[in-house]
GROMACS .gro file of C-alpha atoms in nm:
model
  272
    1MET     CA    1   4.600  -2.708  -2.070
    2PRO     CA    2   4.425  -2.356  -2.073
    3GLU     CA    3   4.439  -2.334  -2.501
    4LEU     CA    4   4.543  -1.929  -2.637
    5HIS     CA    5   4.328  -1.760  -2.860
    6SER     CA    6   4.461  -1.459  -3.009
    7ASN     CA    7   4.626  -1.314  -3.294
    8SER     CA    8   4.947  -1.498  -3.444
    9LYS     CA    9   5.077  -1.133  -3.390
   10ARG     CA   10   4.925  -1.030  -3.044
   11ILE     CA   11   5.248  -1.119  -2.760
   12THR     CA   12   5.000  -1.143  -2.448
   13THR     CA   13   4.634  -1.280  -2.421
   14LEU     CA   14   4.546  -1.312  -2.056
   15ILE     CA   15   4.358  -1.616  -2.084
   16VAL     CA   16   4.098  -1.718  -1.740
   17VAL     CA   17   4.028  -2.088  -1.705
   18PHE     CA   18   3.724  -2.256  -1.551
   19ASN     CA   19   3.742  -2.626  -1.464
   20MET     CA   20   3.439  -2.714  -1.255
   21MET     CA   21   3.463  -2.364  -1.105
   22SER     CA   22   3.807  -2.307  -1.142
   23LEU     CA   23   4.007  -2.003  -1.170
   24PRO     CA   24   4.305  -2.026  -1.333
   25ILE     CA   25   4.496  -1.690  -1.454
   26THR     CA   26   4.780  -1.733  -1.754
   27THR     CA   27   4.946  -1.487  -1.930
   28THR     CA   28   5.120  -1.657  -2.217
   29ALA     CA   29   5.413  -1.455  -2.367
   30ALA     CA   30   5.446  -1.598  -2.795
   31THR     CA   31   5.791  -1.592  -2.964
   32GLU     CA   32   5.682  -1.330  -3.213
   33SER     CA   33   5.900  -1.019  -3.229
   34ASP     CA   34   5.676  -0.770  -3.378
   35LEU     CA   35   5.521  -0.577  -3.186
   36SER     CA   36   5.300  -0.335  -3.425
   37ASP     CA   37   4.984  -0.377  -3.255
   38LEU     CA   38   5.083  -0.325  -2.946
   39SER     CA   39   4.983  -0.014  -2.739
   40PRO     CA   40   5.278   0.194  -2.594
   41GLN     CA   41   5.215   0.085  -2.264
   42GLU     CA   42   5.223  -0.338  -2.351
   43ARG     CA   43   5.503  -0.283  -2.589
   44ALA     CA   44   5.690  -0.081  -2.258
   45PHE     CA   45   5.588  -0.412  -2.069
   46LEU     CA   46   5.707  -0.652  -2.243
   47GLU     CA   47   6.013  -0.526  -2.346
   48ASP     CA   48   6.089  -0.434  -1.966
   49ASP     CA   49   6.219  -0.732  -1.778
   50SER     CA   50   6.237  -0.570  -1.422
   51PHE     CA   51   5.916  -0.704  -1.343
   52PHE     CA   52   5.942  -1.021  -1.423
   53LYS     CA   53   6.302  -1.004  -1.171
   54THR     CA   54   6.114  -0.851  -0.930
   55LEU     CA   55   5.853  -1.094  -0.871
   56ASP     CA   56   5.837  -1.340  -0.596
   57VAL     CA   57   5.753  -1.654  -0.791
   58GLN     CA   58   5.547  -1.942  -0.621
   59ASP     CA   59   5.523  -2.281  -0.692
   60SER     CA   60   5.134  -2.477  -0.713
   61LEU     CA   61   5.172  -2.558  -0.344
   62LEU     CA   62   4.923  -2.394  -0.146
   63LYS     CA   63   5.006  -2.148   0.108
   64TRP     CA   64   4.812  -1.910   0.302
   65VAL     CA   65   4.912  -1.562   0.310
   66GLU     CA   66   4.840  -1.233   0.491
   67PRO     CA   67   4.524  -1.086   0.359
   68ASN     CA   68   4.715  -0.711   0.309
   69LYS     CA   69   4.936  -0.943   0.069
   70THR     CA   70   4.666  -0.922  -0.208
   71GLN     CA   71   4.533  -0.567  -0.164
   72GLY     CA   72   4.478  -0.357  -0.500
   73LYS     CA   73   4.527  -0.688  -0.669
   74TYR     CA   74   4.278  -0.922  -0.869
   75TRP     CA   75   4.035  -1.120  -0.661
   76LEU     CA   76   3.728  -1.317  -0.694
   77GLN     CA   77   3.401  -1.312  -0.534
   78ASN     CA   78   3.180  -1.641  -0.609
   79ASP     CA   79   2.795  -1.667  -0.440
   80ILE     CA   80   2.691  -2.007  -0.491
   81THR     CA   81   2.306  -2.124  -0.455
   82ILE     CA   82   2.208  -2.496  -0.394
   83ASP     CA   83   1.803  -2.531  -0.452
   84HIS     CA   84   1.597  -2.833  -0.429
   85ASP     CA   85   1.664  -2.923  -0.796
   86SER     CA   86   2.056  -2.897  -0.703
   87LEU     CA   87   2.010  -3.239  -0.519
   88SER     CA   88   1.905  -3.437  -0.793
   89THR     CA   89   2.075  -3.255  -1.115
   90GLY     CA   90   2.395  -3.172  -0.980
   91PHE     CA   91   2.366  -2.808  -1.126
   92VAL     CA   92   2.382  -2.535  -0.870
   93ASP     CA   93   2.368  -2.149  -0.960
   94PHE     CA   94   2.627  -1.922  -0.930
   95THR     CA   95   2.706  -1.537  -0.947
   96GLN     CA   96   3.068  -1.410  -0.966
   97CYS     CA   97   3.265  -1.100  -1.041
   98HIS     CA   98   3.588  -1.070  -1.122
   99ASN     CA   99   3.760  -0.747  -0.928
  100ASN     CA  100   4.105  -0.557  -1.039
  101LEU     CA  101   4.138  -0.698  -1.366
  102ASP     CA  102   4.482  -0.563  -1.537
  103ALA     CA  103   4.495  -0.317  -1.811
  104ILE     CA  104   4.547  -0.611  -2.130
  105HIS     CA  105   4.400  -0.618  -2.454
  106ALA     CA  106   4.221  -0.921  -2.448
  107ILE     CA  107   4.052  -1.168  -2.157
  108GLU     CA  108   3.921  -1.478  -2.202
  109ILE     CA  109   3.745  -1.658  -1.959
  110VAL     CA  110   3.672  -2.025  -2.008
  111TYR     CA  111   3.470  -2.242  -1.837
  112ASN     CA  112   3.436  -2.656  -1.829
  113ALA     CA  113   3.200  -2.674  -2.151
  114LYS     CA  114   3.025  -3.033  -1.962
  115THR     CA  115   2.913  -2.862  -1.659
  116THR     CA  116   2.860  -2.548  -1.731
  117GLU     CA  117   2.532  -2.378  -1.869
  118ASN     CA  118   2.338  -2.025  -1.893
  119LEU     CA  119   2.648  -1.754  -1.920
  120THR     CA  120   2.507  -1.440  -1.853
  121VAL     CA  121   2.731  -1.111  -1.794
  122LEU     CA  122   2.533  -0.905  -1.534
  123SER     CA  123   2.757  -0.601  -1.555
  124SER     CA  124   3.154  -0.454  -1.668
  125LYS     CA  125   3.346  -0.168  -1.564
  126GLY     CA  126   3.640  -0.078  -1.754
  127VAL     CA  127   3.617  -0.317  -2.032
  128GLY     CA  128   3.585  -0.187  -2.423
  129SER     CA  129   3.347  -0.516  -2.526
  130THR     CA  130   3.244  -0.869  -2.432
  131VAL     CA  131   3.138  -1.200  -2.633
  132THR     CA  132   2.980  -1.477  -2.464
  133LYS     CA  133   2.959  -1.839  -2.562
  134ALA     CA  134   2.832  -2.123  -2.506
  135ALA     CA  135   3.188  -2.212  -2.255
  136SER     CA  136   3.341  -1.895  -2.250
  137ILE     CA  137   3.391  -1.476  -2.186
  138ALA     CA  138   3.606  -1.277  -2.408
  139LEU     CA  139   3.692  -0.933  -2.296
  140ARG     CA  140   3.838  -0.702  -2.541
  141ASN     CA  141   4.058  -0.339  -2.411
  142VAL     CA  142   4.058  -0.421  -2.106
  143GLN     CA  143   4.123  -0.119  -1.846
  144LYS     CA  144   4.322  -0.093  -1.505
  145ASP     CA  145   4.112  -0.210  -1.230
  146ALA     CA  146   3.851  -0.327  -1.451
  147LYS     CA  147   3.531  -0.559  -1.333
  148ILE     CA  148   3.304  -0.804  -1.447
  149CYS     CA  149   3.017  -1.040  -1.334
  150ILE     CA  150   2.889  -1.296  -1.478
  151SER     CA  151   2.615  -1.599  -1.383
  152GLY     CA  152   2.537  -1.926  -1.461
  153LYS     CA  153   2.530  -2.283  -1.398
  154THR     CA  154   2.708  -2.544  -1.311
  155LYS     CA  155   2.689  -2.895  -1.256
  156THR     CA  156   2.962  -2.954  -0.921
  157LEU     CA  157   2.727  -3.133  -0.654
  158THR     CA  158   2.778  -3.500  -0.580
  159PHE     CA  159   2.644  -3.727  -0.356
  160ASP     CA  160   2.839  -3.972  -0.231
  161GLN     CA  161   2.672  -4.321  -0.144
  162LYS     CA  162   2.902  -4.487   0.036
  163GLN     CA  163   2.956  -4.173   0.282
  164GLN     CA  164   2.594  -4.026   0.238
  165HIS     CA  165   2.691  -3.681   0.216
  166TRP     CA  166   2.718  -3.447  -0.104
  167GLN     CA  167   2.991  -3.274  -0.203
  168LEU     CA  168   3.030  -2.960  -0.348
  169ALA     CA  169   3.363  -2.916  -0.568
  170ARG     CA  170   3.522  -2.586  -0.650
  171GLY     CA  171   3.851  -2.488  -0.812
  172PRO     CA  172   4.151  -2.506  -0.855
  173TYR     CA  173   4.190  -2.089  -0.791
  174MET     CA  174   4.518  -1.992  -0.905
  175ARG     CA  175   4.624  -1.656  -0.994
  176LYS     CA  176   4.913  -1.778  -1.255
  177PHE     CA  177   5.201  -1.556  -1.421
  178LEU     CA  178   5.376  -1.797  -1.724
  179ASP     CA  179   5.504  -1.999  -1.446
  180GLY     CA  180   5.438  -1.840  -1.138
  181TYR     CA  181   5.172  -1.845  -0.871
  182TYR     CA  182   5.090  -1.473  -0.717
  183PRO     CA  183   4.892  -1.349  -0.400
  184MET     CA  184   4.515  -1.414  -0.456
  185HIS     CA  185   4.196  -1.360  -0.288
  186VAL     CA  186   3.874  -1.580  -0.332
  187GLN     CA  187   3.540  -1.463  -0.134
  188GLU     CA  188   3.331  -1.772  -0.124
  189THR     CA  189   2.946  -1.748  -0.024
  190ILE     CA  190   2.730  -2.061  -0.056
  191GLN     CA  191   2.344  -2.067   0.037
  192TRP     CA  192   2.120  -2.387   0.041
  193SER     CA  193   1.800  -2.192   0.198
  194GLY     CA  194   1.478  -2.425   0.191
  195VAL     CA  195   1.706  -2.715   0.119
  196ASN     CA  196   1.702  -2.996   0.392
  197ILE     CA  197   2.077  -3.047   0.407
  198ASN     CA  198   2.317  -2.907   0.656
  199TRP     CA  199   2.679  -2.869   0.583
  200GLN     CA  200   2.908  -3.051   0.743
  201LYS     CA  201   3.278  -2.930   0.660
  202THR     CA  202   3.524  -2.736   0.423
  203SER     CA  203   3.844  -2.885   0.307
  204VAL     CA  204   4.145  -2.817   0.082
  205LEU     CA  205   4.354  -3.016  -0.110
  206ASP     CA  206   4.720  -3.049   0.056
  207GLU     CA  207   4.886  -3.088  -0.296
  208ALA     CA  208   5.197  -3.239  -0.131
  209LYS     CA  209   5.000  -3.525   0.038
  210GLN     CA  210   4.773  -3.573  -0.238
  211GLN     CA  211   4.475  -3.602   0.029
  212PHE     CA  212   4.196  -3.338   0.154
  213ILE     CA  213   4.224  -3.174   0.472
  214SER     CA  214   3.985  -3.042   0.703
  215LEU     CA  215   3.917  -2.652   0.755
  216PHE     CA  216   3.619  -2.616   0.932
  217SER     CA  217   3.372  -2.800   1.088
  218ASN     CA  218   3.009  -2.850   1.201
  219GLU     CA  219   3.142  -2.963   1.498
  220ASP     CA  220   3.287  -2.621   1.577
  221ARG     CA  221   2.882  -2.469   1.566
  222SER     CA  222   2.944  -2.418   1.949
  223ASN     CA  223   3.183  -2.158   1.893
  224SER     CA  224   3.028  -1.837   1.984
  225THR     CA  225   3.231  -1.692   1.701
  226LEU     CA  226   3.022  -1.916   1.436
  227ALA     CA  227   2.738  -1.870   1.561
  228ASN     CA  228   2.752  -1.432   1.640
  229GLN     CA  229   2.862  -1.488   1.193
  230GLN     CA  230   3.184  -1.359   1.280
  231LEU     CA  231   3.469  -1.462   1.049
  232LEU     CA  232   3.613  -1.785   1.239
  233PRO     CA  233   3.995  -1.863   1.172
  234VAL     CA  234   4.145  -2.188   1.096
  235SER     CA  235   4.415  -2.192   1.360
  236ASN     CA  236   4.525  -1.946   1.617
  237GLN     CA  237   4.855  -1.842   1.420
  238GLU     CA  238   4.792  -1.612   1.131
  239PRO     CA  239   4.807  -1.611   0.848
  240PHE     CA  240   4.451  -1.837   0.781
  241PRO     CA  241   4.147  -1.838   0.561
  242LYS     CA  242   3.824  -1.704   0.750
  243MET     CA  243   3.500  -1.828   0.761
  244ALA     CA  244   3.121  -1.732   0.917
  245LEU     CA  245   2.785  -1.957   0.918
  246HIS     CA  246   2.477  -1.756   0.888
  247SER     CA  247   2.310  -1.780   1.222
  248ASP     CA  248   1.975  -1.996   1.032
  249ASN     CA  249   2.233  -2.214   0.924
  250THR     CA  250   2.199  -2.208   0.561
  251ARG     CA  251   2.478  -1.963   0.428
  252ILE     CA  252   2.857  -1.993   0.465
  253GLN     CA  253   3.085  -1.714   0.324
  254ASN     CA  254   3.486  -1.831   0.325
  255HIS     CA  255   3.752  -1.555   0.305
  256TYR     CA  256   4.083  -1.776   0.112
  257TRP     CA  257   4.423  -1.548   0.104
  258PHE     CA  258   4.668  -1.760  -0.061
  259GLU     CA  259   4.911  -1.811  -0.343
  260GLY     CA  260   4.968  -2.177  -0.510
  261LYS     CA  261   4.627  -2.365  -0.648
  262LEU     CA  262   4.324  -2.395  -0.442
  263LYS     CA  263   4.122  -2.670  -0.452
  264ILE     CA  264   3.809  -2.699  -0.214
  265HIS     CA  265   3.509  -2.989  -0.102
  266TYR     CA  266   3.224  -2.848   0.074
  267LEU     CA  267   3.032  -3.143   0.220
  268PHE     CA  268   2.668  -3.143   0.326
  269ILE     CA  269   2.419  -3.387   0.495
  270GLN     CA  270   2.065  -3.484   0.519
  271ASN     CA  271   1.872  -3.336   0.757
  272ASN     CA  272   1.755  -3.530   1.047
   0.00000   0.00000   0.00000
């Protein structure tokens, strides 16, 4: 469960929590009635319940949505690098950018302390100040459409002895407000140049069935859209996620437009 770090009078604090590089976004409302330390915009937001009445609240089950449903809203860009050492240590390098943040007094990006190292703020825009700790980054005085980019290392690559493949676990990603889940876009790029592995399959968790289902497979490599690095749909019916495989077979880029919780497994096998 996310832990709320805020002044006892502070009504709203945005908590972004990472669990194996996960992205739940939650805004928690306290029961305090003292609004004296809030800005006029924050006070007006809390006293007007029309915002909550107009939102189309979804449950946690994963649902693909049209890309235009996420335009202008918060979205996440993740770049993951697997190097030779990753195969033995399980650590991969990441760079991620949080885009179109909401205007709010405080945001805390919290990572899994057991799997995260070397957190660094690379750049920010529209953020008053940042404080970096071992497993979290606190943002203060965040303006509308603010952006922050962060780098670090995360231990999320494991080897399955039985199946003889490497599994890179990502998520769960979510954009959560109170008890609802709202549209989100995740762009995730994974590269493994110089490493003797090959991407095999991308799967996502079907929460209703509690099992991972395949989205993309290396069996589709013969498809010209993959070979030409174009975005390949997961099905012939929109909406759907899309993926591109780099022509030298060392990078994949994925776009997910969704509501609910998104948990992903990328499978890699050793090259013959």
